[in-house]
PDB file of C-alpha atoms in Angstrom:
ATOM      1  CA  MET A 103       0.000   0.000   0.000  1.00 51.00           C
ATOM      2  CA  TYR A 104       1.205   3.523  -0.651  1.00 57.00           C
ATOM      3  CA  ASN A 105       0.718   6.723   1.274  1.00 66.00           C
ATOM      4  CA  THR A 106      -1.531   9.047  -0.762  1.00 66.00           C
ATOM      5  CA  LYS A 107      -0.240  12.139   1.063  1.00 69.00           C
ATOM      6  CA  THR A 108       3.385  11.321   0.288  1.00 80.00           C
ATOM      7  CA  THR A 109       2.493  10.429  -3.292  1.00 91.00           C
ATOM      8  CA  MET A 110       0.690  13.753  -3.805  1.00 93.00           C
ATOM      9  CA  GLU A 111       3.567  15.735  -2.290  1.00 95.00           C
ATOM     10  CA  GLN A 112       6.015  13.911  -4.560  1.00 95.00           C
ATOM     11  CA  PHE A 113       3.812  14.626  -7.557  1.00 96.00           C
ATOM     12  CA  PHE A 114       3.800  18.356  -6.788  1.00 97.00           C
ATOM     13  CA  LYS A 115       7.572  18.299  -6.316  1.00 97.00           C
ATOM     14  CA  GLU A 116       7.851  16.782  -9.785  1.00 97.00           C
ATOM     15  CA  LEU A 117       5.482  19.380 -11.248  1.00 97.00           C
ATOM     16  CA  PHE A 118       7.480  22.242  -9.733  1.00 98.00           C
ATOM     17  CA  GLU A 119      10.731  20.634 -10.889  1.00 98.00           C
ATOM     18  CA  TYR A 120       9.288  20.476 -14.423  1.00 98.00           C
ATOM     19  CA  SER A 121       8.093  24.075 -14.235  1.00 98.00           C
ATOM     20  CA  HIS A 122      11.472  25.255 -12.918  1.00 98.00           C
ATOM     21  CA  TYR A 123      13.371  23.310 -15.578  1.00 98.00           C
ATOM     22  CA  THR A 124      11.176  24.771 -18.317  1.00 98.00           C
ATOM     23  CA  ASN A 125      11.405  28.319 -16.970  1.00 98.00           C
ATOM     24  CA  GLN A 126      15.199  28.036 -16.846  1.00 98.00           C
ATOM     25  CA  LYS A 127      15.242  26.864 -20.479  1.00 97.00           C
ATOM     26  CA  LEU A 128      13.046  29.819 -21.404  1.00 98.00           C
ATOM     27  CA  TRP A 129      15.447  32.138 -19.590  1.00 98.00           C
ATOM     28  CA  ASN A 130      18.254  30.819 -21.794  1.00 97.00           C
ATOM     29  CA  ILE A 131      16.288  31.739 -24.915  1.00 97.00           C
ATOM     30  CA  PHE A 132      15.510  35.231 -23.607  1.00 97.00           C
ATOM     31  CA  HIS A 133      19.121  35.711 -22.548  1.00 96.00           C
ATOM     32  CA  GLU A 134      20.607  34.461 -25.832  1.00 96.00           C
ATOM     33  CA  ASN A 135      18.116  36.211 -28.154  1.00 95.00           C
ATOM     34  CA  PRO A 136      17.362  39.643 -26.697  1.00 93.00           C
ATOM     35  CA  ASP A 137      16.764  41.132 -30.151  1.00 92.00           C
ATOM     36  CA  LYS A 138      14.261  38.424 -31.198  1.00 92.00           C
ATOM     37  CA  THR A 139      12.155  38.103 -28.042  1.00 95.00           C
ATOM     38  CA  SER A 140       9.126  40.358 -28.113  1.00 96.00           C
ATOM     39  CA  GLU A 141       8.093  42.659 -25.298  1.00 97.00           C
ATOM     40  CA  LYS A 142       4.903  40.619 -24.979  1.00 98.00           C
ATOM     41  CA  ALA A 143       6.894  37.392 -24.482  1.00 98.00           C
ATOM     42  CA  LYS A 144       9.061  39.092 -21.836  1.00 98.00           C
ATOM     43  CA  LYS A 145       5.952  40.452 -20.128  1.00 98.00           C
ATOM     44  CA  LEU A 146       4.365  36.980 -20.044  1.00 98.00           C
ATOM     45  CA  TYR A 147       7.559  35.383 -18.726  1.00 98.00           C
ATOM     46  CA  ASN A 148       7.785  37.944 -15.931  1.00 98.00           C
ATOM     47  CA  HIS A 149       4.093  37.402 -15.181  1.00 98.00           C
ATOM     48  CA  ILE A 150       4.699  33.657 -14.746  1.00 98.00           C
ATOM     49  CA  LEU A 151       7.470  34.363 -12.242  1.00 98.00           C
ATOM     50  CA  ASN A 152       5.528  37.077 -10.430  1.00 98.00           C
ATOM     51  CA  ALA A 153       2.366  34.995 -10.084  1.00 98.00           C
ATOM     52  CA  HIS A 154       4.326  32.026  -8.720  1.00 98.00           C
ATOM     53  CA  GLN A 155       6.004  34.294  -6.173  1.00 98.00           C
ATOM     54  CA  ILE A 156       2.684  35.881  -5.194  1.00 97.00           C
ATOM     55  CA  TRP A 157       0.992  32.503  -4.657  1.00 98.00           C
ATOM     56  CA  ASN A 158       3.933  31.161  -2.630  1.00 98.00           C
ATOM     57  CA  ASN A 159       3.824  34.263  -0.449  1.00 97.00           C
ATOM     58  CA  ARG A 160       0.101  33.901   0.116  1.00 97.00           C
ATOM     59  CA  ILE A 161       0.862  30.515   1.653  1.00 97.00           C
ATOM     60  CA  VAL A 162       4.086  31.376   3.517  1.00 96.00           C
ATOM     61  CA  PRO A 163       5.020  35.073   3.409  1.00 93.00           C
ATOM     62  CA  GLN A 164       8.747  35.195   2.826  1.00 86.00           C
ATOM     63  CA  GLN A 165       9.519  38.355   0.868  1.00 79.00           C
ATOM     64  CA  THR A 166       8.043  41.539  -0.512  1.00 85.00           C
ATOM     65  CA  VAL A 167       5.488  40.533  -3.102  1.00 88.00           C
ATOM     66  CA  PHE A 168       6.017  41.457  -6.745  1.00 95.00           C
ATOM     67  CA  GLY A 169       3.382  43.216  -8.772  1.00 96.00           C
ATOM     68  CA  VAL A 170       1.403  40.871 -11.019  1.00 96.00           C
ATOM     69  CA  TRP A 171       2.775  42.479 -14.200  1.00 97.00           C
ATOM     70  CA  GLU A 172       6.046  43.825 -12.798  1.00 98.00           C
ATOM     71  CA  ILE A 173       8.936  43.632 -15.258  1.00 98.00           C
ATOM     72  CA  HIS A 174      12.380  42.544 -14.049  1.00 98.00           C
ATOM     73  CA  PRO A 175      15.709  42.783 -15.870  1.00 97.00           C
ATOM     74  CA  ILE A 176      16.119  39.482 -17.713  1.00 96.00           C
ATOM     75  CA  HIS A 177      19.350  38.701 -15.864  1.00 95.00           C
ATOM     76  CA  ASP A 178      17.348  38.685 -12.574  1.00 98.00           C
ATOM     77  CA  CYS A 179      14.658  36.298 -13.834  1.00 98.00           C
ATOM     78  CA  LYS A 180      16.770  33.151 -13.601  1.00 98.00           C
ATOM     79  CA  ASN A 181      17.314  33.687  -9.890  1.00 98.00           C
ATOM     80  CA  ILE A 182      13.706  34.742  -9.279  1.00 98.00           C
ATOM     81  CA  ASP A 183      12.569  31.441 -10.770  1.00 98.00           C
ATOM     82  CA  LYS A 184      15.068  29.504  -8.631  1.00 98.00           C
ATOM     83  CA  THR A 185      13.859  31.287  -5.483  1.00 98.00           C
ATOM     84  CA  ASN A 186      10.219  30.539  -6.382  1.00 98.00           C
ATOM     85  CA  TYR A 187      11.042  26.864  -6.919  1.00 98.00           C
ATOM     86  CA  GLU A 188      12.891  26.573  -3.617  1.00 98.00           C
ATOM     87  CA  HIS A 189      10.075  28.373  -1.781  1.00 98.00           C
ATOM     88  CA  SER A 190       7.510  25.927  -3.211  1.00 98.00           C
ATOM     89  CA  LEU A 191       9.640  22.961  -2.089  1.00 98.00           C
ATOM     90  CA  LEU A 192       9.920  24.457   1.398  1.00 97.00           C
ATOM     91  CA  ILE A 193       6.137  24.791   1.583  1.00 98.00           C
ATOM     92  CA  LEU A 194       5.723  21.171   0.455  1.00 97.00           C
ATOM     93  CA  ASP A 195       8.135  20.024   3.160  1.00 96.00           C
ATOM     94  CA  LYS A 196       6.611  22.090   5.978  1.00 96.00           C
ATOM     95  CA  LEU A 197       2.867  22.191   5.342  1.00 97.00           C
ATOM     96  CA  ASP A 198       0.057  19.825   4.475  1.00 96.00           C
ATOM     97  CA  LEU A 199      -1.510  20.097   1.022  1.00 97.00           C
ATOM     98  CA  ASP A 200      -4.951  19.988   2.664  1.00 97.00           C
ATOM     99  CA  ASP A 201      -4.239  23.087   4.780  1.00 97.00           C
ATOM    100  CA  ILE A 202      -6.608  25.932   3.978  1.00 98.00           C
ATOM    101  CA  ILE A 203      -5.079  29.298   3.213  1.00 98.00           C
ATOM    102  CA  ASN A 204      -6.989  32.556   3.665  1.00 97.00           C
ATOM    103  CA  TYR A 205      -5.705  35.295   1.384  1.00 95.00           C
ATOM    104  CA  LYS A 206      -6.591  38.471  -0.441  1.00 93.00           C
ATOM    105  CA  ASN A 207      -6.315  38.775  -4.183  1.00 91.00           C
ATOM    106  CA  THR A 208      -4.808  41.816  -5.854  1.00 87.00           C
ATOM    107  CA  LYS A 209      -8.229  43.559  -5.683  1.00 91.00           C
ATOM    108  CA  GLY A 210      -8.382  43.026  -1.919  1.00 92.00           C
ATOM    109  CA  GLU A 211     -11.100  40.374  -2.084  1.00 95.00           C
ATOM    110  CA  VAL A 212     -10.819  37.601   0.515  1.00 96.00           C
ATOM    111  CA  PHE A 213     -10.739  33.934  -0.516  1.00 97.00           C
ATOM    112  CA  GLN A 214      -9.660  30.602   0.854  1.00 98.00           C
ATOM    113  CA  ASN A 215      -8.289  27.523  -0.877  1.00 98.00           C
ATOM    114  CA  THR A 216      -6.237  24.489   0.003  1.00 98.00           C
ATOM    115  CA  ILE A 217      -2.527  24.534  -0.693  1.00 98.00           C
ATOM    116  CA  ARG A 218      -3.168  21.707  -3.173  1.00 97.00           C
ATOM    117  CA  ASP A 219      -5.571  23.899  -5.172  1.00 98.00           C
ATOM    118  CA  ILE A 220      -3.229  26.882  -5.046  1.00 98.00           C
ATOM    119  CA  PHE A 221      -0.251  24.810  -6.171  1.00 98.00           C
ATOM    120  CA  PHE A 222      -2.181  23.202  -9.002  1.00 98.00           C
ATOM    121  CA  HIS A 223      -3.311  26.641 -10.121  1.00 98.00           C
ATOM    122  CA  ALA A 224       0.260  27.989 -10.018  1.00 98.00           C
ATOM    123  CA  VAL A 225       1.594  25.156 -12.193  1.00 97.00           C
ATOM    124  CA  ASN A 226      -1.364  25.266 -14.591  1.00 97.00           C
ATOM    125  CA  HIS A 227      -1.145  29.064 -14.867  1.00 98.00           C
ATOM    126  CA  SER A 228       2.529  28.844 -15.809  1.00 98.00           C
ATOM    127  CA  THR A 229       1.851  26.200 -18.446  1.00 96.00           C
ATOM    128  CA  TYR A 230      -0.886  28.320 -19.988  1.00 97.00           C
ATOM    129  CA  HIS A 231       1.354  31.364 -20.349  1.00 98.00           C
ATOM    130  CA  ARG A 232       4.303  29.330 -21.655  1.00 97.00           C
ATOM    131  CA  GLY A 233       1.974  28.347 -24.512  1.00 96.00           C
ATOM    132  CA  GLN A 234       1.403  32.028 -25.234  1.00 97.00           C
ATOM    133  CA  ILE A 235       5.169  32.608 -25.177  1.00 98.00           C
ATOM    134  CA  ALA A 236       5.615  29.792 -27.715  1.00 97.00           C
ATOM    135  CA  THR A 237       3.201  31.602 -30.042  1.00 96.00           C
ATOM    136  CA  GLU A 238       5.142  34.840 -29.574  1.00 96.00           C
ATOM    137  CA  PHE A 239       8.396  33.048 -30.379  1.00 97.00           C
ATOM    138  CA  LYS A 240       6.934  31.642 -33.622  1.00 96.00           C
ATOM    139  CA  GLN A 241       5.736  35.091 -34.646  1.00 95.00           C
ATOM    140  CA  ASN A 242       9.254  36.440 -34.113  1.00 93.00           C
ATOM    141  CA  GLN A 243      11.079  33.676 -36.005  1.00 93.00           C
ATOM    142  CA  LEU A 244      12.280  31.907 -32.864  1.00 95.00           C
ATOM    143  CA  ALA A 245      11.842  28.183 -32.456  1.00 94.00           C
ATOM    144  CA  PRO A 246       9.333  27.707 -29.638  1.00 93.00           C
ATOM    145  CA  LEU A 247      10.540  25.746 -26.660  1.00 93.00           C
ATOM    146  CA  VAL A 248       8.883  22.342 -26.436  1.00 91.00           C
ATOM    147  CA  THR A 249       7.355  22.378 -22.956  1.00 91.00           C
ATOM    148  CA  ASP A 250       5.128  19.279 -22.938  1.00 91.00           C
ATOM    149  CA  TYR A 251       5.248  17.589 -19.541  1.00 92.00           C
ATOM    150  CA  ILE A 252       5.237  14.099 -21.042  1.00 91.00           C
ATOM    151  CA  LEU A 253       8.305  14.935 -23.135  1.00 91.00           C
ATOM    152  CA  TYR A 254      10.031  16.264 -20.041  1.00 91.00           C
ATOM    153  CA  LYS A 255       9.347  12.977 -18.240  1.00 91.00           C
ATOM    154  CA  ARG A 256      10.780  10.821 -21.076  1.00 89.00           C
TER     155      ARG A 256
END
């Protein structure tokens, strides 16, 4: 028999590892092709990082929260992603995925969700916007990064 709690925590660790790996690969493209990456792609990439940081900080406040659409110098983004990844792993190690978090959104509205729901949203949100970045890359004659989870796992 297996422990469902441990299995779920391991699954989220794998999802965040995948997301981190993919974000780091994206950083390489932005870093190596500054003249070919559109402002929209940079904005979306920063948004992915900002949203992840915001959600982590709603669970365990650890640093000053970024603005949802704040733009960072590209050389800072690699480290921001690494910090987000490490913060998510810390949360997974310290808290239970079934814990309920009360938080305010950026409009000040109060909500509550489990850490599991928040983490799934954070990963899914990142995947969605990486798809938009792929479209931006194609439109600017850059090969889009293949970000399929199943390909990552192969």
